[in-house]
Short mmCIF file of C-alpha atoms in Angstrom, two decimals:
data_model
loop_
_atom_site.label_atom_id
_atom_site.label_comp_id
_atom_site.label_asym_id
_atom_site.label_seq_id
_atom_site.Cartn_x
_atom_site.Cartn_y
_atom_site.Cartn_z
CA MET C 125 82.91 103.51 143.00
CA ALA C 126 81.61 100.53 144.77
CA GLN C 127 84.06 98.17 146.30
CA MET C 128 84.42 94.78 144.70
CA GLY C 129 83.71 91.88 146.90
CA ARG C 130 86.36 89.59 148.12
CA PRO C 131 86.99 86.95 145.71
CA ARG C 132 86.37 83.37 146.46
CA ALA C 133 89.68 81.24 147.72
CA PHE C 134 88.82 78.20 145.71
CA ASP C 135 88.00 77.36 142.21
CA ARG C 136 84.19 76.38 142.17
CA GLN C 137 84.35 73.65 139.47
CA GLN C 138 87.33 72.01 141.21
CA ALA C 139 85.40 72.23 144.49
CA ILE C 140 82.40 70.56 142.86
CA GLU C 141 84.87 67.79 141.55
CA GLN C 142 86.56 67.46 144.96
CA ALA C 143 82.97 67.06 146.84
CA MET C 144 81.99 64.44 144.03
CA HIS C 145 84.94 62.20 145.11
CA LEU C 146 83.89 62.44 148.75
CA PHE C 147 80.29 61.65 148.09
CA TRP C 148 81.47 58.89 145.67
CA GLU C 149 83.50 57.47 148.50
CA GLN C 150 81.26 57.72 151.37
CA GLY C 151 77.69 58.35 150.17
CA TYR C 152 75.21 61.50 150.73
CA GLU C 153 73.93 60.76 154.07
CA THR C 154 77.39 60.03 155.68
CA THR C 155 79.29 62.93 154.19
CA SER C 156 79.11 65.90 156.79
CA LEU C 157 79.43 69.55 156.02
CA SER C 158 82.74 69.86 157.86
CA GLN C 159 84.18 67.06 155.65
CA LEU C 160 82.98 68.74 152.49
CA LYS C 161 84.53 72.13 153.72
CA ALA C 162 87.80 70.27 154.47
CA GLN C 163 87.77 68.34 151.06
CA ILE C 164 87.15 71.82 149.32
CA GLY C 165 89.97 73.52 151.40
CA GLY C 166 90.86 77.21 150.98
CA GLY C 167 89.72 77.73 154.56
CA ILE C 168 86.11 78.08 153.25
CA SER C 169 83.50 79.13 155.93
CA ALA C 170 79.99 77.73 156.40
CA PRO C 171 78.45 81.07 155.21
CA SER C 172 80.85 81.11 152.10
CA PHE C 173 79.96 77.45 151.46
CA TYR C 174 76.22 78.12 151.34
CA ALA C 175 76.87 81.35 149.34
CA ALA C 176 78.60 79.16 146.78
CA PHE C 177 76.58 76.09 146.61
CA GLY C 178 73.13 76.74 148.58
CA SER C 179 73.20 73.43 150.49
CA LYS C 180 74.72 70.11 151.01
CA GLU C 181 71.94 68.62 148.81
CA ALA C 182 72.51 71.19 146.10
CA LEU C 183 76.18 70.38 146.03
CA PHE C 184 75.32 66.75 145.86
CA LYS C 185 73.34 67.36 142.82
CA GLU C 186 76.10 69.26 141.14
CA ALA C 187 78.47 66.45 141.95
CA VAL C 188 76.19 63.93 140.66
CA GLN C 189 75.76 65.87 137.31
CA CYS C 190 79.80 66.23 137.19
CA TYR C 191 79.89 62.37 137.38
CA LEU C 192 77.13 61.88 134.93
CA GLU C 193 78.93 64.02 132.38
CA SER C 194 82.36 62.38 132.81
CA TYR C 195 82.91 59.09 134.45
CA ALA C 196 79.44 57.59 133.74
CA ARG C 197 79.84 58.21 129.95
CA VAL C 198 81.78 54.88 129.65
CA THR C 199 78.37 53.37 128.85
CA ASP C 200 77.65 55.79 125.80
CA GLY C 201 78.57 52.91 123.42
CA LEU C 202 75.33 51.09 124.36
CA TRP C 203 73.42 53.66 122.49
CA ASP C 204 75.77 54.03 119.44
CA ASP C 205 74.18 52.19 116.44
CA GLU C 206 77.46 52.38 114.60
CA ILE C 207 78.73 49.81 116.93
CA ALA C 208 77.80 46.29 116.39
CA PRO C 209 75.59 45.17 119.40
CA ARG C 210 77.97 42.45 120.84
CA GLU C 211 80.86 44.94 120.50
CA ALA C 212 79.07 47.44 122.32
CA VAL C 213 78.03 45.31 125.32
CA GLU C 214 81.76 44.06 125.67
CA LEU C 215 83.10 47.50 125.15
CA THR C 216 80.99 48.91 127.84
CA LEU C 217 81.67 46.14 130.25
CA ARG C 218 85.38 46.65 129.86
CA ARG C 219 85.38 50.40 129.83
CA SER C 220 83.19 50.66 132.94
CA THR C 221 85.09 48.00 134.82
CA LYS C 222 88.58 49.73 133.85
CA MET C 223 87.18 53.06 135.03
CA GLN C 224 85.93 51.50 138.35
CA CYS C 225 89.38 49.98 139.08
CA GLU C 226 91.54 53.04 138.21
CA SER C 227 93.51 54.92 140.68
CA GLY C 228 92.89 58.91 141.22
CA HIS C 229 89.36 58.36 142.28
CA PRO C 230 87.33 56.21 144.55
CA LYS C 231 86.97 52.60 143.44
CA GLY C 232 83.58 51.52 142.06
CA CYS C 233 80.90 53.40 140.11
CA MET C 234 79.10 56.48 141.94
CA VAL C 235 75.91 55.42 139.92
CA ALA C 236 75.95 51.84 141.33
CA LEU C 237 76.79 52.85 144.82
CA GLY C 238 74.07 55.52 144.79
CA THR C 239 71.50 53.02 146.04
CA MET C 240 73.39 52.87 149.38
CA SER C 241 74.34 56.58 149.28
CA ALA C 242 71.09 57.70 150.68
CA PRO C 243 69.01 54.77 152.19
CA LYS C 244 66.61 56.76 154.09
CA HIS C 245 63.23 57.09 152.13
CA GLU C 246 63.17 60.97 152.94
CA HIS C 247 66.42 61.32 150.75
CA ALA C 248 65.23 59.12 147.82
CA HIS C 249 64.59 62.18 145.66
CA VAL C 250 68.30 63.16 146.19
CA THR C 251 69.77 60.07 144.51
CA LYS C 252 66.91 59.89 141.75
CA PRO C 253 69.36 60.88 138.95
CA LEU C 254 71.50 58.02 139.91
CA ALA C 255 68.54 55.53 139.94
CA VAL C 256 67.63 57.09 136.42
CA SER C 257 71.22 56.55 135.31
CA ARG C 258 71.25 52.83 136.43
CA ALA C 259 67.88 52.39 134.82
CA ARG C 260 69.36 53.80 131.50
CA THR C 261 72.22 51.55 131.42
CA HIS C 262 69.97 48.51 132.14
CA ALA C 263 67.87 49.58 129.18
CA GLY C 264 70.98 50.13 127.00
CA PHE C 265 72.02 46.59 127.46
CA VAL C 266 68.46 45.24 126.80
CA ARG C 267 68.55 47.55 123.66
CA CYS C 268 71.83 45.93 122.38
CA VAL C 269 70.36 42.52 122.79
CA GLU C 270 67.28 43.51 121.04
CA ARG C 271 69.34 44.93 118.19
CA GLY C 272 71.22 41.62 117.99
CA ILE C 273 67.90 39.72 117.62
CA ALA C 274 66.56 42.30 115.01
CA MET C 275 69.91 41.87 113.05
CA GLY C 276 69.68 38.04 113.09
CA GLU C 277 72.78 37.78 115.11
CA LEU C 278 70.81 36.22 118.06
CA SER C 279 68.04 33.69 117.99
CA GLU C 280 64.56 35.05 118.15
CA GLY C 281 63.94 33.01 121.31
CA THR C 282 66.55 35.14 123.23
CA ASP C 283 65.29 36.80 126.37
CA ALA C 284 66.51 40.30 125.99
CA GLN C 285 65.37 41.36 129.49
CA ALA C 286 67.15 38.40 131.18
CA MET C 287 70.29 38.86 129.17
CA GLY C 288 70.38 42.68 129.72
CA ALA C 289 69.92 42.12 133.40
CA ALA C 290 72.86 39.68 133.34
CA PHE C 291 75.24 42.41 132.00
CA SER C 292 73.77 45.40 134.10
CA SER C 293 73.92 43.36 137.21
CA PHE C 294 77.64 42.35 136.46
CA LEU C 295 78.65 45.99 136.50
CA LEU C 296 76.67 46.65 139.77
CA GLY C 297 78.57 43.85 141.34
CA VAL C 298 81.98 45.25 140.03
CA SER C 299 81.51 48.34 142.36
CA ILE C 300 81.53 46.25 145.42
CA SER C 301 84.19 43.62 144.17
CA ALA C 302 86.52 46.65 143.18
CA ARG C 303 86.42 48.04 146.52
CA ASP C 304 87.17 44.59 148.02
CA GLY C 305 90.47 44.65 145.82
CA VAL C 306 89.55 42.25 143.18
CA LYS C 307 91.90 43.10 140.19
CA ILE C 308 91.18 44.35 136.69
CA SER C 309 92.56 41.07 135.32
CA VAL C 310 90.04 39.00 136.99
CA PHE C 311 87.30 41.19 135.93
CA ASN C 312 88.50 41.20 132.38
CA ALA C 313 88.56 37.30 132.53
CA SER C 314 85.08 37.39 133.86
CA ILE C 315 83.77 39.53 130.99
CA THR C 316 85.14 36.91 128.60
CA GLU C 317 83.22 34.27 130.32
CA LEU C 318 80.10 36.52 130.46
CA MET C 319 80.14 37.18 126.87
CA LYS C 320 79.68 33.45 126.37
CA LEU C 321 76.08 34.14 127.21
CA TRP C 322 75.63 36.03 123.97
CA ASP C 323 77.64 33.44 121.96
CA ALA C 324 75.50 30.71 123.22
CA ALA C 325 72.45 32.49 122.02
CA SER C 326 73.80 33.31 118.64
CA ASN C 327 72.20 31.75 115.54
CA GLY C 328 73.82 28.76 114.62
CA SER C 329 75.14 27.82 118.11
CA GLN C 330 73.99 25.16 120.53
CA ALA C 331 72.46 26.77 123.58
CA LEU C 332 74.19 25.78 126.74
CA MET C 333 72.21 23.33 128.77
#
């Protein structure tokens, strides 16, 4: 009877989540193999690491997928047509901001911070899923504005691209500000002000000068 191999001293999914936190905090390029091994724990050796994950790049891809399937879902409401467009925008802004300020994981958004995670051109392919996610969120905001126009909630002259960019850019900025210690109460007050852009473009209201 063949002898069974020695079982891994770590939980693989837990290891991916731990690596995700490290990549989220430090980015792809500045995170070393030794840091990943220390974060995962269990005394994992380099051969065991490569046997489990293949490479640092492969582990990063799994960590990104883990993030997209969990924390990044705070933007799902942008694509839910059962939610009124204005409500979808505000709900997404508040949910994402709350997530970015929570304890228990790094501050900010891994998707937003991904633009600084691997600044070298040769690593652009590594963070492409994060760029795709940023583009999808921007498109979701634009789509909500377009829905508002189509439903007659917003005036026909509303610039969907410009307003969508205002909302998505706000979330990108939250990532840096959250790391600088800006409080959730300040962000929530800012969101209330930001939504006045929508209200100013509503049919029957006078545009802000």
